[in-house]
Coordinates of C-alpha atoms in Angstrom, one line a residue:
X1 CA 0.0 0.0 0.0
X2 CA 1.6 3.4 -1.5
X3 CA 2.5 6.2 1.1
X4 CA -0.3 8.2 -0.3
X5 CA -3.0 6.3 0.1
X6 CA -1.9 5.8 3.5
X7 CA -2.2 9.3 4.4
X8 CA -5.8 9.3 2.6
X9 CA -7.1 6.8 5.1
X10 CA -5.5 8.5 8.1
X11 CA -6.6 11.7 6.9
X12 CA -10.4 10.0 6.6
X13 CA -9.9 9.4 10.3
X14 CA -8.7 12.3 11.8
X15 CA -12.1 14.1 11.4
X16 CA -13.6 12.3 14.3
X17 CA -13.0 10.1 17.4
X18 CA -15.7 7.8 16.3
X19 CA -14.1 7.6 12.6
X20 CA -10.7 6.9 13.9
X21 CA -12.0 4.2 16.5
X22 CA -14.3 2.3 13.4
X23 CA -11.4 2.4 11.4
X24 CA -9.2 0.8 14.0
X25 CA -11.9 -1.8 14.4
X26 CA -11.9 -2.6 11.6
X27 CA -8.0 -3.3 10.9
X28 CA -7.9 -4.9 14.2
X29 CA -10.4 -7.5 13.5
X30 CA -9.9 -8.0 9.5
X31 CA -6.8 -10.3 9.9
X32 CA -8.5 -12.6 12.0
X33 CA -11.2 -12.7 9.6
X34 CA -8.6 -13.2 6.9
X35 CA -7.4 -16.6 8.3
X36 CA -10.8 -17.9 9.1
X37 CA -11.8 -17.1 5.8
X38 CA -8.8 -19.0 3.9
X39 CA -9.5 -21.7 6.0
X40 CA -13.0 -21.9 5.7
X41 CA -12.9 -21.5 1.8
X42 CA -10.4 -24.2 1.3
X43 CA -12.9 -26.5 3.5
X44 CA -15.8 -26.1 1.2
X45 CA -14.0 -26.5 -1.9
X46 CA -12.8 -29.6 -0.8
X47 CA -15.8 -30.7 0.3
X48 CA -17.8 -29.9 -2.8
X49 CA -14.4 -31.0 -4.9
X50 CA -15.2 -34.5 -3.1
X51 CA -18.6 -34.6 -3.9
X52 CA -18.4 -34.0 -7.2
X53 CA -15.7 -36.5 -7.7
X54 CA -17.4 -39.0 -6.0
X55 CA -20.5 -38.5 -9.0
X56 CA -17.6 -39.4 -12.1
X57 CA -17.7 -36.0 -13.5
X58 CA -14.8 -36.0 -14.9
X59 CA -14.2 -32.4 -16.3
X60 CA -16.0 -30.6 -13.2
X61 CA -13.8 -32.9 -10.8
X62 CA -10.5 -31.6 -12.4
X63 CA -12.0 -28.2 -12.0
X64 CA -12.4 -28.4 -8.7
X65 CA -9.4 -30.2 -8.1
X66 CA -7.5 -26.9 -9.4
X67 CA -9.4 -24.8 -8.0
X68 CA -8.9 -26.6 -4.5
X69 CA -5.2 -26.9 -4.9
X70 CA -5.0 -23.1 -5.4
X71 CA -7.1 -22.7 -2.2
X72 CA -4.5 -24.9 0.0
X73 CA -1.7 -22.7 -1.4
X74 CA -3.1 -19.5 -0.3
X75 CA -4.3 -21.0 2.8
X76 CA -0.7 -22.7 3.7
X77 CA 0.6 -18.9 3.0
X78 CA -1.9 -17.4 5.3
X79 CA -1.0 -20.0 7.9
X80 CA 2.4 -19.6 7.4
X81 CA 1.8 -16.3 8.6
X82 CA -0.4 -16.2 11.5
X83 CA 0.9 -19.8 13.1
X84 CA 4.7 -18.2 12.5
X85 CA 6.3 -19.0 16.4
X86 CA 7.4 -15.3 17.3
X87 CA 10.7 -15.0 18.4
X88 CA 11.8 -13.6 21.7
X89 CA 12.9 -10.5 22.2
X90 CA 16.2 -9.3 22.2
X91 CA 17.8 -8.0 25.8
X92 CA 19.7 -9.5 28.8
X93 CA 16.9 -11.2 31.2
X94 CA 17.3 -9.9 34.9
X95 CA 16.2 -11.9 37.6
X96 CA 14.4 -11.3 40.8
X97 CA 17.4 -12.4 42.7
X98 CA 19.6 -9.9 40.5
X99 CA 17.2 -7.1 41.2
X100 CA 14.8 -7.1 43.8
X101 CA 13.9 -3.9 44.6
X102 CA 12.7 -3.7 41.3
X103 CA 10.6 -6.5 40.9
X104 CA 9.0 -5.7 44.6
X105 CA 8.0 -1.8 42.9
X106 CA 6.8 -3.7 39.3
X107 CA 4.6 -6.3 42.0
X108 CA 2.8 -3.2 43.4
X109 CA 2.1 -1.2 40.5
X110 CA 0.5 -4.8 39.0
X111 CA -1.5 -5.4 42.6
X112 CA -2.1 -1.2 42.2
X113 CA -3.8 -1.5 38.9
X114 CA -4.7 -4.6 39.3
X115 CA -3.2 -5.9 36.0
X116 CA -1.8 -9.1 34.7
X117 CA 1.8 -9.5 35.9
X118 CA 5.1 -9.0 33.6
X119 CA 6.8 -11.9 32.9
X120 CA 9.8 -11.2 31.8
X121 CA 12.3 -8.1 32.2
X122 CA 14.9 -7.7 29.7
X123 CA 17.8 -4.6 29.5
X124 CA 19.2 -3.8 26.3
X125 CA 21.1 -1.4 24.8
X126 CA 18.2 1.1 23.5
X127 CA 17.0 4.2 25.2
X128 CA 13.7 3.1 26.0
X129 CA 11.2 1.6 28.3
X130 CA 8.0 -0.4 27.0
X131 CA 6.0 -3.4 27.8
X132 CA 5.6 -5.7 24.4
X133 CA 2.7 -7.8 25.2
X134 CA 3.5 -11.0 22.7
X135 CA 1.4 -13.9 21.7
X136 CA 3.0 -17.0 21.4
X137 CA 2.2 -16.8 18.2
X138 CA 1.1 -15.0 15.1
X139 CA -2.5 -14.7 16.4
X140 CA -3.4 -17.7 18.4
X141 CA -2.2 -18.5 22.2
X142 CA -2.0 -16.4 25.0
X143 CA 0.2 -13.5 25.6
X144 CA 3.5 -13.4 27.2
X145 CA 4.7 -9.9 28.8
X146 CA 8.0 -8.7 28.7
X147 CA 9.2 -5.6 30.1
X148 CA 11.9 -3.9 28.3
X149 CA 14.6 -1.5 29.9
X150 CA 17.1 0.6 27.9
X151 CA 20.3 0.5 30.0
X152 CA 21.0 4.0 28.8
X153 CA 17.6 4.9 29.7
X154 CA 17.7 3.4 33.5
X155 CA 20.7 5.8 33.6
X156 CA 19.7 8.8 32.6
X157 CA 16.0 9.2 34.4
X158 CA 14.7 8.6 37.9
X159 CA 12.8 5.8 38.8
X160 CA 9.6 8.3 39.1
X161 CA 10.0 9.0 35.2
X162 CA 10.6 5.4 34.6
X163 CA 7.8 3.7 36.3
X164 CA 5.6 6.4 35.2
X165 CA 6.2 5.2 31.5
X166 CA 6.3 2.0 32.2
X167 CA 2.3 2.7 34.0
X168 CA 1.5 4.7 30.7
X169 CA 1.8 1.1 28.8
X170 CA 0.6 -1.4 31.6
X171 CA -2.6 0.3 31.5
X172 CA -3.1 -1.3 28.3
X173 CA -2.7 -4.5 29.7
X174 CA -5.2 -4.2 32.4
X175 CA -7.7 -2.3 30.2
X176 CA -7.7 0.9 31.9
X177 CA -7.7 2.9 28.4
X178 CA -10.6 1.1 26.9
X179 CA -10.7 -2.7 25.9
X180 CA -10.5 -1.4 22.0
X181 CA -7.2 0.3 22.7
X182 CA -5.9 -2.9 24.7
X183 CA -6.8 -4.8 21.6
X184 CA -5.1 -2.7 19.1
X185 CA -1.9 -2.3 21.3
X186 CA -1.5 -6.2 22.0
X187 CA -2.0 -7.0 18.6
X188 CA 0.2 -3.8 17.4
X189 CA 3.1 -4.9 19.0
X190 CA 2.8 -8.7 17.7
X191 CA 2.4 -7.5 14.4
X192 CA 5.4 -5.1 14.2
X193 CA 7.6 -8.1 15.5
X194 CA 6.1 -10.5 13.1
X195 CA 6.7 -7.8 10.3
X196 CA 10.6 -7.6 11.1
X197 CA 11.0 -11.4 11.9
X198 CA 9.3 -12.2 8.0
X199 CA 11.3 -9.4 6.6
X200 CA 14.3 -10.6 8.1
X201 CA 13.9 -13.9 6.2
X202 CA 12.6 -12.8 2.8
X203 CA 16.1 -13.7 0.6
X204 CA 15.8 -17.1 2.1
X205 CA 14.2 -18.3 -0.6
X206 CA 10.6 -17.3 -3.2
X207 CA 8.1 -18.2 -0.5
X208 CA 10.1 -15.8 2.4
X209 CA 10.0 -13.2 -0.2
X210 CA 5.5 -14.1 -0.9
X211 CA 5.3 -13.7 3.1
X212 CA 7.3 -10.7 3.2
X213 CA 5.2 -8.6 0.3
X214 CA 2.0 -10.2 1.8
X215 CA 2.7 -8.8 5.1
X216 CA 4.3 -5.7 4.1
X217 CA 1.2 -5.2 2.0
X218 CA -1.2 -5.6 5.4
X219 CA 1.2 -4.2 8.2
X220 CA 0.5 -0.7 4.7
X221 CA -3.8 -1.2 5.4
X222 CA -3.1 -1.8 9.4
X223 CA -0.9 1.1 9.8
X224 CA -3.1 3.4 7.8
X225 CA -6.0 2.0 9.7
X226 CA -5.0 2.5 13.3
X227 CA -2.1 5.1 13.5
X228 CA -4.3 7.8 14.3
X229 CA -6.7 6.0 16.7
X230 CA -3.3 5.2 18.7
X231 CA -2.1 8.5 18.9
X232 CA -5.4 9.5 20.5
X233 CA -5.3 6.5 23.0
X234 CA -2.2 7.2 23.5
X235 CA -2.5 10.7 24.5
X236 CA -5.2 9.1 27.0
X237 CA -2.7 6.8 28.2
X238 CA -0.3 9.7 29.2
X239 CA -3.1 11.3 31.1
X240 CA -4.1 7.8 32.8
X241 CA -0.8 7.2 33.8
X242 CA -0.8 10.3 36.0
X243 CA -2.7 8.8 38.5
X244 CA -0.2 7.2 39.9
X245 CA 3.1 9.4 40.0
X246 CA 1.8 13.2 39.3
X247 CA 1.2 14.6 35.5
X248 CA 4.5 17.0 36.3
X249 CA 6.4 13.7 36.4
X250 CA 5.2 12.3 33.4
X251 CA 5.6 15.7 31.2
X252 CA 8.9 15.8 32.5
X253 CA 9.9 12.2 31.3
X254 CA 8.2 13.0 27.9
X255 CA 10.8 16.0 27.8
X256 CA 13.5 14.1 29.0
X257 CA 12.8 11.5 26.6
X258 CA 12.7 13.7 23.8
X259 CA 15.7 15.8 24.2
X260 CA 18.7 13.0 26.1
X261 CA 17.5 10.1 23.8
X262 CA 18.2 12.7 20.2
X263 CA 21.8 13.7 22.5
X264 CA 22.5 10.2 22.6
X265 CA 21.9 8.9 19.0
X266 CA 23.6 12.5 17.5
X267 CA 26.1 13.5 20.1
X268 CA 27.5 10.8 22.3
X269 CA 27.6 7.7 20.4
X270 CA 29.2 9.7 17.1
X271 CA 31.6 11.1 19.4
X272 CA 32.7 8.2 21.0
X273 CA 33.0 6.4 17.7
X274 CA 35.2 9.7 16.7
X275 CA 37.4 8.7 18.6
X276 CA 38.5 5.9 16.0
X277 CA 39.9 8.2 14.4
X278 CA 42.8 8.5 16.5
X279 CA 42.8 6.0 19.1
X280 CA 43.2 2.2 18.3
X281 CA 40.9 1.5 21.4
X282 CA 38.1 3.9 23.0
X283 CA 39.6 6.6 25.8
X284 CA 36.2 5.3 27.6
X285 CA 33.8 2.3 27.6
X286 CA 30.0 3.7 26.2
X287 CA 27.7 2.1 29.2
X288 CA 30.6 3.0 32.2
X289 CA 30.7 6.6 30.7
X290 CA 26.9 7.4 30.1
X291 CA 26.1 8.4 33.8
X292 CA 28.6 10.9 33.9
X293 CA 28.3 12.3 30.3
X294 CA 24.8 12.8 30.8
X295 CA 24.9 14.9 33.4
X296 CA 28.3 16.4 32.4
X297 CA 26.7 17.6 29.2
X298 CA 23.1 18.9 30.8
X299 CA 23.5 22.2 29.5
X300 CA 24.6 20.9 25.7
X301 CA 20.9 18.8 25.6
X302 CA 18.4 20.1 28.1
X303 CA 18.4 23.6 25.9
X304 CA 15.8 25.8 25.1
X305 CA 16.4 25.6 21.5
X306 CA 16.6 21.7 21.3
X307 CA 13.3 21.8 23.2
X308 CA 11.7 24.3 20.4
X309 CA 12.8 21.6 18.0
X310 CA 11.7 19.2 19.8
X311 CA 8.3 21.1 20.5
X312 CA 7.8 22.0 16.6
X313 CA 8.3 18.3 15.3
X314 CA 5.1 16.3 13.6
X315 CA 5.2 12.8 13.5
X316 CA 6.4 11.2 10.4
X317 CA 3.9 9.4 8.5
X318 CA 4.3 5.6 9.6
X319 CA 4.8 7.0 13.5
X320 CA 2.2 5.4 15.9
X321 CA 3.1 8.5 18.8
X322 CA 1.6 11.4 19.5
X323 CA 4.0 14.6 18.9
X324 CA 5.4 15.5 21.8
X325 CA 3.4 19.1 22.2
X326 CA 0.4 17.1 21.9
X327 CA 1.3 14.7 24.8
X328 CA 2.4 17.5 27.1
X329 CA -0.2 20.0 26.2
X330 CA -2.4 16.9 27.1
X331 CA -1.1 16.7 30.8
X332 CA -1.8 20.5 30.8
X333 CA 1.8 21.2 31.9
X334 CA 3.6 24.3 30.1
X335 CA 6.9 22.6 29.0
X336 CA 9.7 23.0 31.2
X337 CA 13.0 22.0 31.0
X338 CA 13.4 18.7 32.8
X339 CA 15.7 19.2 36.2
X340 CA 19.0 17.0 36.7
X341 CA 19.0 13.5 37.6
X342 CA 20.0 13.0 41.3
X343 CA 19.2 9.3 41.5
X344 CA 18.8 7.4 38.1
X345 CA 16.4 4.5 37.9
X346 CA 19.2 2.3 37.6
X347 CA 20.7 3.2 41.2
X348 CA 17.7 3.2 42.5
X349 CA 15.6 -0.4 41.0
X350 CA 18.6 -2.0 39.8
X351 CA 21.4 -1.4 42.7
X352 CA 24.4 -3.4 42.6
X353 CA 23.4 -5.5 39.6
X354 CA 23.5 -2.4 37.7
X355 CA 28.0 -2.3 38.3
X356 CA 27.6 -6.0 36.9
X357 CA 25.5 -5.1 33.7
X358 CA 27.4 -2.2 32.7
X359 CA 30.6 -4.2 32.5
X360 CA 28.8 -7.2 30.4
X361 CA 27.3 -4.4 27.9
X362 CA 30.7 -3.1 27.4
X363 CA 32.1 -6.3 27.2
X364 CA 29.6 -7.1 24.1
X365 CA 29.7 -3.8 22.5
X366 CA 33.8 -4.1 22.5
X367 CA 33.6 -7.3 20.8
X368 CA 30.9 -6.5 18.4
X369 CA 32.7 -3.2 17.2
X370 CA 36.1 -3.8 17.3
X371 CA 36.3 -4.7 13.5
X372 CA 34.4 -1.9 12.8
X373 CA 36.8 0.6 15.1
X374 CA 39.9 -1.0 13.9
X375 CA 38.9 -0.2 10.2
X376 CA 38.1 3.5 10.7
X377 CA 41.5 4.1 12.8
X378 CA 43.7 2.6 9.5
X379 CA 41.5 4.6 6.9
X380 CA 41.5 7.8 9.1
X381 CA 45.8 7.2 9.0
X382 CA 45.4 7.0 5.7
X383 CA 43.3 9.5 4.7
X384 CA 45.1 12.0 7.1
X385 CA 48.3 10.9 5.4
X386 CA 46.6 11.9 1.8
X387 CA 45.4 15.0 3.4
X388 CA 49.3 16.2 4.4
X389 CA 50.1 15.3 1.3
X390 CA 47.2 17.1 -0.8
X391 CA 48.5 20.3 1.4
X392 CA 51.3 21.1 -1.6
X393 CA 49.3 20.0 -4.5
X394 CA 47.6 22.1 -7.2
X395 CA 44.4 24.2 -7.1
X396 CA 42.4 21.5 -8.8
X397 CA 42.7 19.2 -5.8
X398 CA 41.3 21.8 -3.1
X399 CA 38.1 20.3 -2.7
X400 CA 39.7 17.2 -1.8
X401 CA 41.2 18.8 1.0
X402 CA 38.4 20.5 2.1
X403 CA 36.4 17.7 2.2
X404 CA 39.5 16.0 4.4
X405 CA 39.8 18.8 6.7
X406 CA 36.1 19.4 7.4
X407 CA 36.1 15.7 8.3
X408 CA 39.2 15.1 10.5
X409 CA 39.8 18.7 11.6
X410 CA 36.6 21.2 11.3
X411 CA 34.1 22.7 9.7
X412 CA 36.5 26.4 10.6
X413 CA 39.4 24.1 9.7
X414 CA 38.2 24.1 6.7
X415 CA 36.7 27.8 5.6
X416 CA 39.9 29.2 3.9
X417 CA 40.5 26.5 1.2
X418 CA 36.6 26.4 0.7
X419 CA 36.9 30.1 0.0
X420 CA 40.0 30.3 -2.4
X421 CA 38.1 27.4 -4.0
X422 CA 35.4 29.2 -4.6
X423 CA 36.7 32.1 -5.9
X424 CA 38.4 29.8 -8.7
X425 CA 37.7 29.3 -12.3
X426 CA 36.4 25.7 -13.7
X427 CA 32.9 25.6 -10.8
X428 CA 30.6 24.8 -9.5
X429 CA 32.5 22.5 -7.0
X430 CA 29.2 21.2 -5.3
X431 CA 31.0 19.6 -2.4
X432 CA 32.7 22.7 -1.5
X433 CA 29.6 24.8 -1.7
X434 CA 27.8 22.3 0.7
X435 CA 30.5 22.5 3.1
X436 CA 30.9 26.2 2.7
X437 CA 26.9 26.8 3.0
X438 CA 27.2 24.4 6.0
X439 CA 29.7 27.1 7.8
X440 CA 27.9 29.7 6.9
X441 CA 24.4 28.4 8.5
X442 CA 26.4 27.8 11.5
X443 CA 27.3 31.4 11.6
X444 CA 23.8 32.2 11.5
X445 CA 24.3 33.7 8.0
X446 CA 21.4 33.6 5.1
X447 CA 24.1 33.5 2.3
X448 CA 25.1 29.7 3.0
X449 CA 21.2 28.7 2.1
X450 CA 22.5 30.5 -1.8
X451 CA 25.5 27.7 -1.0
X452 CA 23.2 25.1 -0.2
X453 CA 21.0 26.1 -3.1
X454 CA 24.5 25.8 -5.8
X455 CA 25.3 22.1 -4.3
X456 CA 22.0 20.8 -4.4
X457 CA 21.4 21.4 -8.2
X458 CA 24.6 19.7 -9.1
X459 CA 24.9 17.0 -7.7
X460 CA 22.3 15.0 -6.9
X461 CA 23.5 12.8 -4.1
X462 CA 24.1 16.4 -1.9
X463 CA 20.1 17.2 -2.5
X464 CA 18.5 15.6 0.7
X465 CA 21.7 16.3 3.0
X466 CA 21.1 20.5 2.4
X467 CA 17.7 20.5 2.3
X468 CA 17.3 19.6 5.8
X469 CA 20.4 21.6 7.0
X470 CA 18.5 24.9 5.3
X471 CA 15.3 23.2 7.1
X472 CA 16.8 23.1 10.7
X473 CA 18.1 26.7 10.0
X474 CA 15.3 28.3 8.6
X475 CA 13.4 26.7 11.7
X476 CA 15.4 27.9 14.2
X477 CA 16.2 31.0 11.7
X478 CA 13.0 32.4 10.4
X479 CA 10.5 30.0 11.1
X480 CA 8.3 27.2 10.6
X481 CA 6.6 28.7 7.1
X482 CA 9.7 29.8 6.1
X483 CA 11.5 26.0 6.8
X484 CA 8.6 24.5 5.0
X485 CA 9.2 26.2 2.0
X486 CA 12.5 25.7 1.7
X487 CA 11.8 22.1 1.8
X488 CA 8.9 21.7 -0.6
X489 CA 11.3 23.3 -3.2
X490 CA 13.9 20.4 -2.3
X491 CA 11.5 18.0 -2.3
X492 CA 8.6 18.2 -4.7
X493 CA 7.3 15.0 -4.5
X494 CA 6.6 15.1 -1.2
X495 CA 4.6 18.3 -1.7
X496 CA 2.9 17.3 -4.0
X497 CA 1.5 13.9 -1.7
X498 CA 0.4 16.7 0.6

């Protein structure tokens, strides 16, 4: 199902609760419906395929017979399908034993709401916290629970914020946002992991690749059918969930959430992997450092600008979640800056196990990237061998060593070649006016947008990378009209679909 059409449905949706909730219905029950009705279709055929060649018809019996045999291989597909065993999640189980404290606050929140308890709590390497309520599979059996903890998560927040969002989802399981939305957020959670287990296995062969465009082709209709009814049961599940620990709690994990987890994926972990480029082994271990670099570099991600970002963002089209504004403005809090972590979730629910878990994850993330860290350290010696040597070379190769310095030195680094570049015969030099555009931005001057504007026409592969550097700019800059235009004149198509 085409992005388009996708949006059309949601679009139908958004004009009422009641639309958005039929819609949802709808999706949620169709699947079901699908399996049955394979089933039930191949029955009769065989059935009436018997009959008939029990009467000698000859010519109608090999009808039949076809007919029936094309029946059994759309039902064994559908089967396939719904009966696939789900696989379980990824994480590193923790134990009762390992963690008590934990498991005694996760016993009364369950006795508290009176829910069905969690049965498994895994930690893993994401910054997140969510309950995946998973049948055993596809779409029969009963569900199994599993809690799942981002170890960078657990470190950042306190436990408040954490067991708050962990509330915001268990109220799904025990019903308290409607029996509708429980529904469609077990069976949401099931799909999305049987979506990336087939897809996983579509080159294994022609009938992984049928699953895989069959269910890519359903997860398109499902999607389109109950995104928006889960960003409004969502936003009720953020209000539910203050009952328990305050709506100032929850609006500041939201926050939190929003601004630390971006840090994270575009600050810490590039710059840590920066390092490759001049150490053969990391200065620090990722999971040992994160405590401290959170709170060491408060004042580079709990910003009023990243917030106004943050504030200003809509949710891309496939996106299940509310926006943040939406969720806060919800709680009826104004949108503050969250405060710094004292006492992070981990010290608090996790205790000593949490020395333990740190060292394993660095232990595994060593041993996973090591190849990878080894390969940038030799090509950066190389490159910045190349670039010493490019230092003495002709005019002609001055991009080169722009492009080299902007990389291993700085953007600044790299200004004054960009600029005699420029200024030379034989352009455009695309690269070069990216890079120089990109400088200028950061100097809060309109002229790199012209720069932008230059790179973006000639070469092609430069198009989407200044479009939404003059985006973030003109956001911050100028405004959100102002961004928007800038990037419907990058990217037509997209305009167009809107």
């Amino acid at each position: 199902m085409d992005e388009s059409l996708m949006e059309r449905l949601k679009s139908k949706a958004a004009g009422s609760a009641d639309g958005s909730r039929g819609k949802a219905l709808v999706a949620s029950s169709v699947m079901h419906v699908l399996v049955f009705g394979a089933l039930l279709a191949t029955a009769l055929l065989v059935y009436f395929g018997w009959q008939l060649a029990s009467d000698n018809s000859r010519i109608d019996s090999m009808l039949y017979i076809g007919l029936t045999a094309v029946a059994l291989s759309a039902a064994v597909v559908a089967l396939r399908i719904f009966f696939i065993p789900l696989e379980i999640p990824d994480g590193r189980a923790i134990t009762r034993s390992e963690a008590p404290r934990l498991f005694e606050t996760l016993d009364k929140m369950c006795k508290k709401l009176d829910g069905p308890a969690i049965d498994h709590v895994l930690i893993t390497r994401d910054y997140s916290a969510r309950i995946l309520p998973l049948r055993t599979r596809a779409i029969f059996g009963g569900y199994t629970n599993y809690l799942i903890l981002g170890l960078p998560y657990m470190l950042g927040v306190p436990a408040k914020e954490m067991l708050s969002t962990i509330a915001r989802d268990y109220g799904y399981l025990c019903g308290a946002h409607g029996r509708l939305a429980a529904r469609v957020y077990r069976q949401n959670a099931t799909f999305i992991a049987l979506s990336g287990q087939v897809g996983r296995k579509s080159n294994a062969g022609r009938g992984n690749a049928l699953l895989a465009s069959i269910m890519r082709f359903f997860m398109g209709y499902y999607v389109a059918n109950t995104a928006v009814f889960l960003r409004q049961s969502g936003l009720e599940a953020d209000v539910a969930s203050t009952r328990m620990f305050g709506a100032q709690i929850r609006s500041n994990g939201l926050i939190r959430d929003a601004l630390l987890g971006r840090w994270i994926q575009e600050e810490f972990w590039p710059k840590l992997m920066k390092q490759a480029e001049s150490n053969p082994r990391p200065t620090f271990m990722p999971f040992a450092a994160m405590r401290t670099a959170f709170d060491a570099s408060y004042d580079q991600w709990a910003t009023r600008e990243r917030l106004t970002e943050a504030w200003m963002e809509n949710p891309i089209l496939h996106d299940i979640h509310p926006p943040l504004r939406d969720r806060v403005e919800a709680l009826a809090q104004p949108g503050l800056l969250p405060a710094r972590v004292k006492v992070t979730a981990a010290a608090a629910l996790l205790e000593d196990a949490t020395k333990r878990i740190v060292e394993e994850f660095d232990q595994e993330w060593w041993q996973q990237e090591k190849k990878t860290w080894d390969a940038k350290f030799h090509n950066a010696a190389r490159s910045k061998s190349r670039m010493r040597d490019l230092s003495d070379f002709q005019m002609h190769e001055q991009e080169e060593l722009a492009s080299l310095r902007a990389e291993f030195d700085s953007l600044e680094a790299a200004k004054p070649v960009l600029e005699d570049l420029l200024r030379q015969p034989g352009g455009p030099f695309p690269k070069a006016a990216y890079l120089y555009g990109r400088i200028l931005l950061d100097e809060n001057n309109d002229l790199g947008l012209e720069h932008l504007t230059v790179a973006a026409n000639n070469d092609a592969s430069l198009a989407e990378e200044a479009a939404h550097a003059g985006y973030f700019y003109l956001l911050k800059q100028h405004g959100e009209q102002a961004a928007q235009d800038w990037w419907d004149k990058f990217t037509p198509a997209t305009a167009e679909c809107e």
